[in-house]
Tab-separated table of C-alpha atoms and ligand atoms in Angstrom:
chain	number	residue	atom	x	y	z
A	1	MET	CA	5.272	-7.478	23.499
A	2	LEU	CA	4.901	-10.907	21.881
A	3	GLU	CA	2.113	-11.792	24.341
A	4	GLY	CA	0.160	-8.868	22.862
A	5	LEU	CA	0.003	-10.316	19.343
A	6	PRO	CA	-3.514	-10.710	17.960
A	7	GLY	CA	-4.977	-14.050	16.868
A	8	ARG	CA	-5.515	-12.763	13.362
A	9	ALA	CA	-4.355	-9.982	11.049
A	10	SER	CA	-5.627	-8.515	7.819
A	11	VAL	CA	-3.202	-8.113	4.920
A	12	TYR	CA	-3.866	-5.343	2.405
A	13	GLU	CA	-2.093	-5.970	-0.914
A	14	VAL	CA	-0.560	-2.923	-2.617
A	15	GLY	CA	1.813	-4.564	-5.142
A	16	PRO	CA	-0.301	-3.958	-8.258
A	17	ARG	CA	-0.414	-0.243	-7.368
A	18	ASP	CA	2.521	0.774	-5.176
A	19	GLY	CA	4.750	-1.884	-6.708
A	20	LEU	CA	4.063	-1.250	-10.343
A	21	GLN	CA	3.968	2.571	-10.126
A	22	ASN	CA	7.698	2.442	-9.594
A	23	GLU	CA	8.792	-0.180	-12.103
A	24	ALA	CA	10.661	0.634	-15.295
A	25	ALA	CA	8.829	-2.255	-16.970
A	26	ARG	CA	5.336	-1.251	-18.055
A	27	LEU	CA	2.995	-4.210	-17.616
A	28	SER	CA	0.033	-4.703	-19.933
A	29	ILE	CA	-3.499	-4.846	-18.558
A	30	ASP	CA	-3.588	-8.599	-19.235
A	31	GLN	CA	-0.370	-9.093	-17.243
A	32	ARG	CA	-1.686	-7.033	-14.328
A	33	LEU	CA	-4.978	-8.955	-14.363
A	34	GLU	CA	-3.008	-12.209	-14.282
A	35	LEU	CA	-1.055	-10.964	-11.250
A	36	LEU	CA	-4.213	-9.793	-9.452
A	37	ALA	CA	-5.851	-13.184	-10.119
A	38	ALA	CA	-2.827	-15.017	-8.678
A	39	LEU	CA	-3.000	-12.826	-5.560
A	40	CYS	CA	-6.728	-13.524	-5.127
A	41	ASP	CA	-6.031	-17.249	-5.598
A	42	ALA	CA	-3.651	-16.984	-2.628
A	43	GLY	CA	-6.549	-15.721	-0.509
A	44	LEU	CA	-6.055	-11.946	-0.606
A	45	THR	CA	-9.386	-10.137	-0.419
A	46	ARG	CA	-8.210	-6.520	-0.159
A	47	LEU	CA	-6.167	-5.402	-3.146
A	48	GLU	CA	-5.098	-2.032	-4.535
A	49	ALA	CA	-5.367	-2.524	-8.277
A	50	GLY	CA	-4.125	0.830	-9.605
A	51	SER	CA	-4.326	4.622	-9.442
A	52	PHE	CA	-6.642	7.243	-10.864
A	53	VAL	CA	-3.939	9.899	-10.751
A	54	SER	CA	-2.515	12.048	-13.534
A	55	PRO	CA	-1.094	9.848	-16.325
A	56	LYS	CA	1.704	12.406	-16.655
A	57	TRP	CA	2.747	11.778	-13.068
A	58	ILE	CA	2.360	7.972	-13.061
A	59	PRO	CA	2.339	6.692	-16.657
A	60	GLN	CA	2.670	3.052	-15.545
A	61	LEU	CA	-0.916	3.045	-14.243
A	62	ALA	CA	-2.516	5.376	-16.806
A	63	ASP	CA	-4.910	2.670	-17.994
A	64	THR	CA	-6.314	1.802	-14.554
A	65	ASP	CA	-9.828	2.627	-15.880
A	66	GLU	CA	-9.837	-0.298	-18.311
A	67	LEU	CA	-8.058	-2.580	-15.872
A	68	VAL	CA	-10.741	-1.987	-13.223
A	69	ARG	CA	-13.546	-2.516	-15.754
A	70	ARG	CA	-12.056	-5.900	-16.595
A	71	LEU	CA	-11.487	-7.055	-12.989
A	72	PRO	CA	-13.519	-10.207	-12.364
A	73	ALA	CA	-15.946	-10.059	-9.442
A	74	ARG	CA	-14.808	-12.588	-6.834
A	75	PRO	CA	-16.758	-13.375	-3.664
A	76	GLY	CA	-15.425	-11.428	-0.691
A	77	VAL	CA	-12.815	-9.569	-2.754
A	78	VAL	CA	-12.665	-5.757	-2.629
A	79	TYR	CA	-10.459	-3.890	-5.085
A	80	SER	CA	-9.348	-0.310	-4.492
A	81	ALA	CA	-7.358	2.426	-6.254
A	82	LEU	CA	-5.802	5.767	-5.354
A	83	VAL	CA	-7.730	8.971	-6.066
A	84	PRO	CA	-6.107	12.389	-5.526
A	85	ASN	CA	-9.008	14.618	-6.611
A	86	ASP	CA	-12.531	14.785	-8.092
A	87	GLN	CA	-11.292	13.772	-11.523
A	88	GLY	CA	-9.857	10.615	-9.994
A	89	LEU	CA	-13.062	9.900	-8.097
A	90	GLU	CA	-15.149	10.299	-11.258
A	91	ARG	CA	-12.878	7.848	-13.091
A	92	ALA	CA	-13.130	5.370	-10.196
A	93	VAL	CA	-16.926	5.564	-10.113
A	94	ALA	CA	-17.196	5.251	-13.917
A	95	SER	CA	-15.009	2.126	-13.773
A	96	GLY	CA	-17.301	0.520	-11.210
A	97	LEU	CA	-14.932	0.482	-8.234
A	98	ARG	CA	-16.491	0.126	-4.755
A	99	GLU	CA	-13.513	1.345	-2.723
A	100	VAL	CA	-10.965	4.140	-3.217
A	101	ALA	CA	-8.008	5.492	-1.255
A	102	VAL	CA	-7.087	9.127	-0.684
A	103	PHE	CA	-3.517	10.012	0.196
A	104	LEU	CA	-1.576	12.895	1.604
A	105	SER	CA	1.715	13.532	3.351
A	106	ALA	CA	2.674	14.572	6.858
A	107	SER	CA	5.403	16.898	5.518
A	108	GLU	CA	4.895	19.968	3.322
A	109	SER	CA	7.777	19.141	0.966
A	110	HIS	CA	6.657	15.611	0.191
A	111	SER	CA	3.075	16.793	-0.180
A	112	LYS	CA	4.115	19.353	-2.784
A	113	LYS	CA	6.312	16.901	-4.690
A	114	ASN	CA	3.774	14.077	-4.632
A	115	ILE	CA	0.434	15.797	-5.236
A	116	ASN	CA	1.409	19.409	-5.904
A	117	LYS	CA	-0.592	20.606	-2.908
A	118	SER	CA	0.171	21.834	0.595
A	119	ILE	CA	-1.094	19.696	3.477
A	120	ALA	CA	-3.918	22.203	4.087
A	121	GLU	CA	-4.918	22.141	0.388
A	122	ALA	CA	-4.904	18.342	0.387
A	123	LEU	CA	-7.042	18.227	3.546
A	124	ALA	CA	-9.491	20.719	2.012
A	125	THR	CA	-9.702	18.597	-1.166
A	126	PHE	CA	-10.440	15.435	0.790
A	127	GLU	CA	-12.850	17.198	3.143
A	128	ALA	CA	-15.120	17.585	0.131
A	129	LEU	CA	-14.153	14.397	-1.728
A	130	VAL	CA	-14.461	11.777	1.022
A	131	PRO	CA	-18.124	12.539	1.949
A	132	LYS	CA	-18.925	12.696	-1.766
A	133	ALA	CA	-17.421	9.237	-2.315
A	134	VAL	CA	-19.143	7.833	0.785
A	135	GLY	CA	-22.420	9.347	-0.483
A	136	LYS	CA	-21.949	7.390	-3.712
A	137	GLY	CA	-21.688	4.189	-1.681
A	138	LEU	CA	-17.892	3.824	-1.818
A	139	ARG	CA	-15.654	2.857	1.076
A	140	VAL	CA	-12.717	5.222	1.447
A	141	ARG	CA	-9.302	4.416	2.873
A	142	GLY	CA	-6.788	7.151	3.771
A	143	TYR	CA	-2.997	7.164	3.626
A	144	VAL	CA	-0.643	9.413	5.540
A	145	SER	CA	2.841	9.357	3.985
A	146	VAL	CA	6.324	10.036	5.382
A	147	VAL	CA	5.137	9.397	8.944
A	148	TRP	CA	8.478	7.897	10.046
A	149	GLY	CA	10.591	10.472	8.175
A	150	CYS	CA	10.603	12.665	5.075
A	151	PRO	CA	13.242	12.472	2.325
A	152	TYR	CA	13.309	16.289	2.153
A	153	GLU	CA	12.675	17.384	5.761
A	154	GLY	CA	13.844	14.506	7.941
A	155	ARG	CA	11.930	14.077	11.198
A	156	VAL	CA	8.165	14.536	11.078
A	157	PRO	CA	6.286	15.518	14.275
A	158	VAL	CA	4.009	12.719	15.439
A	159	GLU	CA	1.424	15.310	16.588
A	160	ARG	CA	0.935	16.343	12.955
A	161	VAL	CA	0.417	12.703	11.958
A	162	VAL	CA	-2.203	12.282	14.693
A	163	GLU	CA	-4.021	15.452	13.566
A	164	ILE	CA	-4.115	14.320	9.925
A	165	ALA	CA	-5.242	10.806	10.850
A	166	GLU	CA	-8.042	12.186	13.017
A	167	ALA	CA	-9.091	14.598	10.265
A	168	LEU	CA	-9.289	11.734	7.749
A	169	VAL	CA	-11.480	9.672	10.068
A	170	ARG	CA	-13.747	12.683	10.719
A	171	MET	CA	-14.164	13.034	6.937
A	172	GLY	CA	-15.365	9.421	6.736
A	173	VAL	CA	-12.418	7.155	5.890
A	174	TYR	CA	-12.834	3.684	7.375
A	175	GLU	CA	-9.105	3.089	7.917
A	176	VAL	CA	-5.952	5.209	8.032
A	177	SER	CA	-2.779	3.614	6.728
A	178	LEU	CA	0.365	5.142	8.215
A	179	GLY	CA	3.202	5.104	5.679
A	180	ASP	CA	6.911	4.682	6.235
A	181	THR	CA	7.350	5.868	2.663
A	182	ILE	CA	11.154	5.743	2.613
A	183	GLY	CA	11.630	2.865	5.054
A	184	VAL	CA	13.544	4.608	7.828
A	185	GLY	CA	11.521	3.413	10.834
A	186	THR	CA	12.759	1.362	13.756
A	187	PRO	CA	10.639	-0.517	16.331
A	188	ARG	CA	10.654	1.943	19.280
A	189	GLN	CA	9.670	4.748	16.922
A	190	THR	CA	6.930	2.532	15.480
A	191	GLU	CA	5.628	1.848	18.959
A	192	ALA	CA	5.540	5.594	19.745
A	193	ILE	CA	3.734	6.428	16.481
A	194	VAL	CA	1.207	3.627	16.691
A	195	ARG	CA	0.481	4.356	20.352
A	196	ALA	CA	0.048	8.098	19.677
A	197	VAL	CA	-2.394	7.459	16.829
A	198	GLY	CA	-4.008	4.557	18.719
A	199	ALA	CA	-4.705	6.871	21.665
A	200	LYS	CA	-7.036	8.877	19.411
A	201	LEU	CA	-8.401	6.276	16.979
A	202	PRO	CA	-9.643	2.732	17.479
A	203	PRO	CA	-6.927	0.250	16.410
A	204	SER	CA	-9.404	-1.267	13.945
A	205	LYS	CA	-9.075	1.986	11.986
A	206	VAL	CA	-5.271	1.950	11.847
A	207	ALA	CA	-3.010	0.156	9.361
A	208	VAL	CA	0.707	0.399	8.701
A	209	HIS	CA	2.323	0.644	5.274
A	210	LEU	CA	6.006	-0.127	5.560
A	211	HIS	CA	8.630	0.189	2.871
A	212	ASP	CA	11.555	-2.112	3.528
A	213	THR	CA	14.382	0.128	2.341
A	214	ARG	CA	16.573	-0.594	5.369
A	215	GLY	CA	15.275	-4.055	6.271
A	216	THR	CA	13.229	-2.911	9.282
A	217	ALA	CA	9.698	-3.337	7.886
A	218	LEU	CA	9.059	-6.788	9.369
A	219	ALA	CA	10.257	-5.736	12.833
A	220	ASN	CA	8.037	-2.649	12.629
A	221	ALA	CA	5.048	-4.714	11.481
A	222	LEU	CA	5.451	-6.991	14.496
A	223	VAL	CA	5.538	-4.019	16.860
A	224	ALA	CA	2.464	-2.508	15.185
A	225	LEU	CA	0.552	-5.787	15.558
A	226	GLY	CA	1.609	-6.048	19.193
A	227	ASN	CA	0.170	-2.572	19.730
A	228	GLY	CA	-3.244	-3.367	18.321
A	229	VAL	CA	-2.932	-2.481	14.629
A	230	GLY	CA	-5.144	-4.905	12.721
A	231	THR	CA	-4.041	-4.377	9.113
A	232	ILE	CA	-0.613	-4.540	7.519
A	233	ASP	CA	-0.060	-3.347	3.949
A	234	ALA	CA	2.263	-5.518	1.909
A	235	SER	CA	3.382	-5.966	-1.645
A	236	VAL	CA	3.879	-9.162	-3.608
A	237	GLY	CA	7.567	-9.956	-3.997
A	238	GLY	CA	8.417	-6.713	-2.182
A	239	LEU	CA	7.670	-4.648	-5.295
A	240	GLY	CA	7.310	-0.956	-4.666
A	241	GLY	CA	8.401	2.575	-3.993
A	242	CYS	CA	7.234	6.135	-4.424
A	243	PRO	CA	8.550	7.923	-7.516
A	244	TYR	CA	8.275	11.213	-5.602
A	245	ALA	CA	10.298	9.979	-2.607
A	246	PRO	CA	13.932	9.531	-3.660
A	247	GLY	CA	15.456	6.340	-2.284
A	248	ALA	CA	12.129	4.679	-1.456
A	249	SER	CA	12.291	0.993	-2.287
A	250	GLY	CA	9.869	-1.884	-2.091
A	251	ASN	CA	7.147	-2.464	0.462
A	252	LEU	CA	7.306	-5.207	3.036
A	253	ALA	CA	6.904	-8.368	0.908
A	254	THR	CA	3.557	-10.115	1.348
A	255	GLU	CA	5.232	-13.548	1.509
A	256	ASP	CA	7.740	-12.385	4.138
A	257	LEU	CA	4.926	-10.999	6.282
A	258	VAL	CA	2.787	-14.126	5.941
A	259	TYR	CA	5.743	-16.416	6.693
A	260	LEU	CA	6.157	-14.517	9.978
A	261	LEU	CA	2.420	-14.496	10.756
A	262	ASP	CA	2.132	-18.249	10.067
A	263	GLY	CA	5.161	-18.994	12.217
A	264	MET	CA	3.768	-16.982	15.113
A	265	GLY	CA	0.262	-18.421	14.905
A	266	VAL	CA	-1.377	-15.190	13.678
A	267	GLU	CA	-4.123	-16.217	11.247
A	268	SER	CA	-4.198	-14.354	7.921
A	269	GLN	CA	-6.236	-16.839	5.844
A	270	LEU	CA	-3.564	-16.682	3.144
A	271	SER	CA	-1.752	-19.539	1.420
A	272	LEU	CA	2.019	-19.070	1.590
A	273	PRO	CA	2.782	-21.452	-1.345
A	274	LYS	CA	0.270	-19.598	-3.518
A	275	LEU	CA	1.718	-16.240	-2.479
A	276	VAL	CA	5.160	-17.503	-3.487
A	277	ALA	CA	3.686	-18.543	-6.841
A	278	ALA	CA	2.236	-15.024	-7.262
A	279	ALA	CA	5.604	-13.479	-6.354
A	280	GLU	CA	7.327	-15.724	-8.885
A	281	LEU	CA	4.879	-14.479	-11.489
A	282	ALA	CA	5.525	-10.845	-10.448
A	283	GLN	CA	9.270	-11.397	-10.768
A	284	ARG	CA	8.835	-12.886	-14.244
A	285	LEU	CA	6.567	-10.040	-15.349
A	286	VAL	CA	8.810	-7.185	-14.191
A	287	GLY	CA	11.950	-8.984	-15.368
A	288	ARG	CA	14.145	-8.345	-12.334
A	289	LYS	CA	15.043	-10.180	-9.135
A	290	LEU	CA	12.569	-9.092	-6.454
A	291	PRO	CA	13.697	-8.415	-2.869
A	292	SER	CA	11.342	-10.844	-1.073
A	293	LYS	CA	13.421	-13.073	1.201
A	294	VAL	CA	10.883	-15.902	1.250
A	295	LEU	CA	10.591	-15.902	-2.546
A	296	GLN	CA	14.368	-16.009	-3.024
A	297	ALA	CA	14.774	-18.718	-0.344
A	298	GLU	CA	12.153	-20.860	-2.056
A	299	LEU	CA	13.636	-20.365	-5.532
A	300	GLY	CA	17.118	-21.116	-4.176
A	301	ALA	CA	15.908	-24.307	-2.472
A	302	ARG	CA	14.246	-25.428	-5.685
A	303	GLU	CA	17.371	-24.771	-7.710
A	304	ARG	CA	19.520	-26.747	-5.257
A	305	ALA	CA	17.025	-29.626	-5.287
A	306	SER	CA	16.996	-29.740	-9.073
A	307	ARG	CA	20.830	-29.644	-9.198
A	308	GLU	CA	21.067	-32.479	-6.700
A	309	GLY	CA	18.397	-34.464	-8.551
A	310	ALA	CA	20.096	-33.947	-11.932
B	401	HMG	P1	-1.409	18.942	-11.005
B	401	HMG	O1	-0.495	19.016	-12.176
B	401	HMG	O2	-1.247	19.950	-9.916
B	401	HMG	O3	-2.952	18.851	-11.426
B	401	HMG	O4	-1.275	17.497	-10.379
B	401	HMG	P2	-3.938	19.795	-12.156
B	401	HMG	O5	-5.244	19.695	-11.437
B	401	HMG	O6	-3.328	21.162	-12.381
B	401	HMG	O7	-4.077	19.071	-13.572
B	401	HMG	C1	-2.983	18.974	-14.458
B	401	HMG	C2	-3.291	17.942	-15.528
B	401	HMG	O8	-3.466	16.658	-14.946
B	401	HMG	C3	-4.580	18.234	-16.291
B	401	HMG	O9	-4.399	17.708	-17.611
B	401	HMG	C4	-5.596	17.370	-15.598
B	401	HMG	O10	-6.666	17.010	-16.433
B	401	HMG	C5	-4.760	16.141	-15.266
B	401	HMG	P3	-3.972	18.673	-18.857
B	401	HMG	O11	-5.061	19.705	-18.906
B	401	HMG	O12	-2.627	19.254	-18.475
B	401	HMG	O13	-3.935	17.728	-19.992
B	401	HMG	N1	-5.290	15.422	-14.099
B	401	HMG	C6	-5.715	14.148	-14.121
B	401	HMG	N2	-5.780	13.239	-15.112
B	401	HMG	C7	-6.300	12.046	-14.786
B	401	HMG	N3	-6.717	11.690	-13.554
B	401	HMG	C8	-6.660	12.581	-12.542
B	401	HMG	C9	-6.138	13.862	-12.817
B	401	HMG	N4	-5.951	14.963	-12.058
B	401	HMG	C10	-5.445	15.915	-12.854
B	401	HMG	N5	-7.076	12.242	-11.330
B	401	HMG	C11	-2.183	15.599	-9.201
B	401	HMG	C12	-2.012	17.119	-9.231
B	401	HMG	C13	-2.672	15.239	-7.832
B	401	HMG	C14	-3.173	15.183	-10.261
B	401	HMG	C15	-0.805	14.971	-9.504
B	401	HMG	O14	0.129	15.528	-8.649
B	401	HMG	C16	-0.796	13.477	-9.339
B	401	HMG	O15	-1.421	12.763	-10.114
B	401	HMG	N6	-0.055	12.973	-8.322
B	401	HMG	C17	-0.060	11.569	-8.005
B	401	HMG	C18	1.320	11.130	-7.658
B	401	HMG	C19	1.286	9.683	-7.235
B	401	HMG	O16	0.465	8.897	-7.683
B	401	HMG	N7	2.275	9.315	-6.365
B	401	HMG	C20	2.423	7.964	-5.932
B	401	HMG	C21	1.306	7.513	-5.048
B	401	HMG	S1	1.465	8.031	-3.361
B	401	HMG	C22	2.480	6.831	-2.640
B	401	HMG	O17	3.048	6.025	-3.323
B	401	HMG	C23	2.558	6.753	-1.141
B	401	HMG	C24	1.726	5.610	-0.560
B	401	HMG	O18	2.126	4.361	-1.100
B	401	HMG	C25	1.884	5.574	0.971
B	401	HMG	C26	3.336	5.620	1.417
B	401	HMG	O19	4.159	4.824	0.940
B	401	HMG	O20	3.611	6.446	2.287
B	401	HMG	C27	0.226	5.791	-0.849
B	402	MG	MG1	3.893	3.271	-0.493
């Protein structure tokens, strides 16, 4: 499997959206802009900045409109945000965003809890929305949630995941991100899922979005890369979770992923020291110890060095 690793991988940063949607601490727009700037300084060029969802459902990101208006244009950097419906798309367009992400679940129960729609209703919504967004010149990404398992239903049939992924691509999304929303996946399962989807879609159109609830995200990311997936979603400091998926914890930490990629000679064009600096900032802003292993190792090493030097 390790022989099959690609020479490079794309990292898609979801911390400012997936991370912050689940935090008790509500960050100001200025704080979120500071975090996004630190992430861009580390070399990230694909970043999910917020959500145009109902403010009643996700109050933490209610002011994404103003945040997006104030995002500085940076060469090569593309910001995105979640949109669940036409109202979300209109807000995204009015804010000047060039990319959006639609999202739905591979289980009926999670779909209902997360977007108050059945899978068929969600597909019908996006069937109209995605071409509309593409017609307005936007790039559209698509998420499929609970692919590795559902908090309400357990096992999710991979055939349903493949059908949804294919439907999203037919609608016009440029990439489908497969979500292990509650972090239950293990490597053989990841291989089966990625191969099943990869048999129908070009690997360049497939990403994985792994929550690290049980510590398996990095192993799953490696398997996905070895099976041709070109993009891995990750979150600064390992921030993250889905408020409508009980028990979901943070995403695979961006620094942990990049440490692994660097060590294995997979080029990501990201600066690990600058990512650690961004994670340190994220930890300070949310006011709790973040789960990233690389961040905590670095902070621990610094503390030991300062104790020994004192
Ligand atoms: P609903 O209550 O069925 O919507 O929610 P509605 O159409 O009946 O509207 C109800 C109210 O919401 C109305 O306001 C609308 O105007 C408002 P009211 O008249 O009551 O004052 N509304 C909106 N306001 C602003 N922007 C909008 C919008 N839409 C409606 N776009 C809805 C349906 C989809 C809106 C709701 O369920 C929702 O916002 N859900 C989002 C939940 C969410 O963001 N979950 C987390 C993200 S998904 C995730 O984390 C998984 C992922 O990371 C991948 C993975 O890990 O697997 C992507
Ligand atoms: Mg997620």
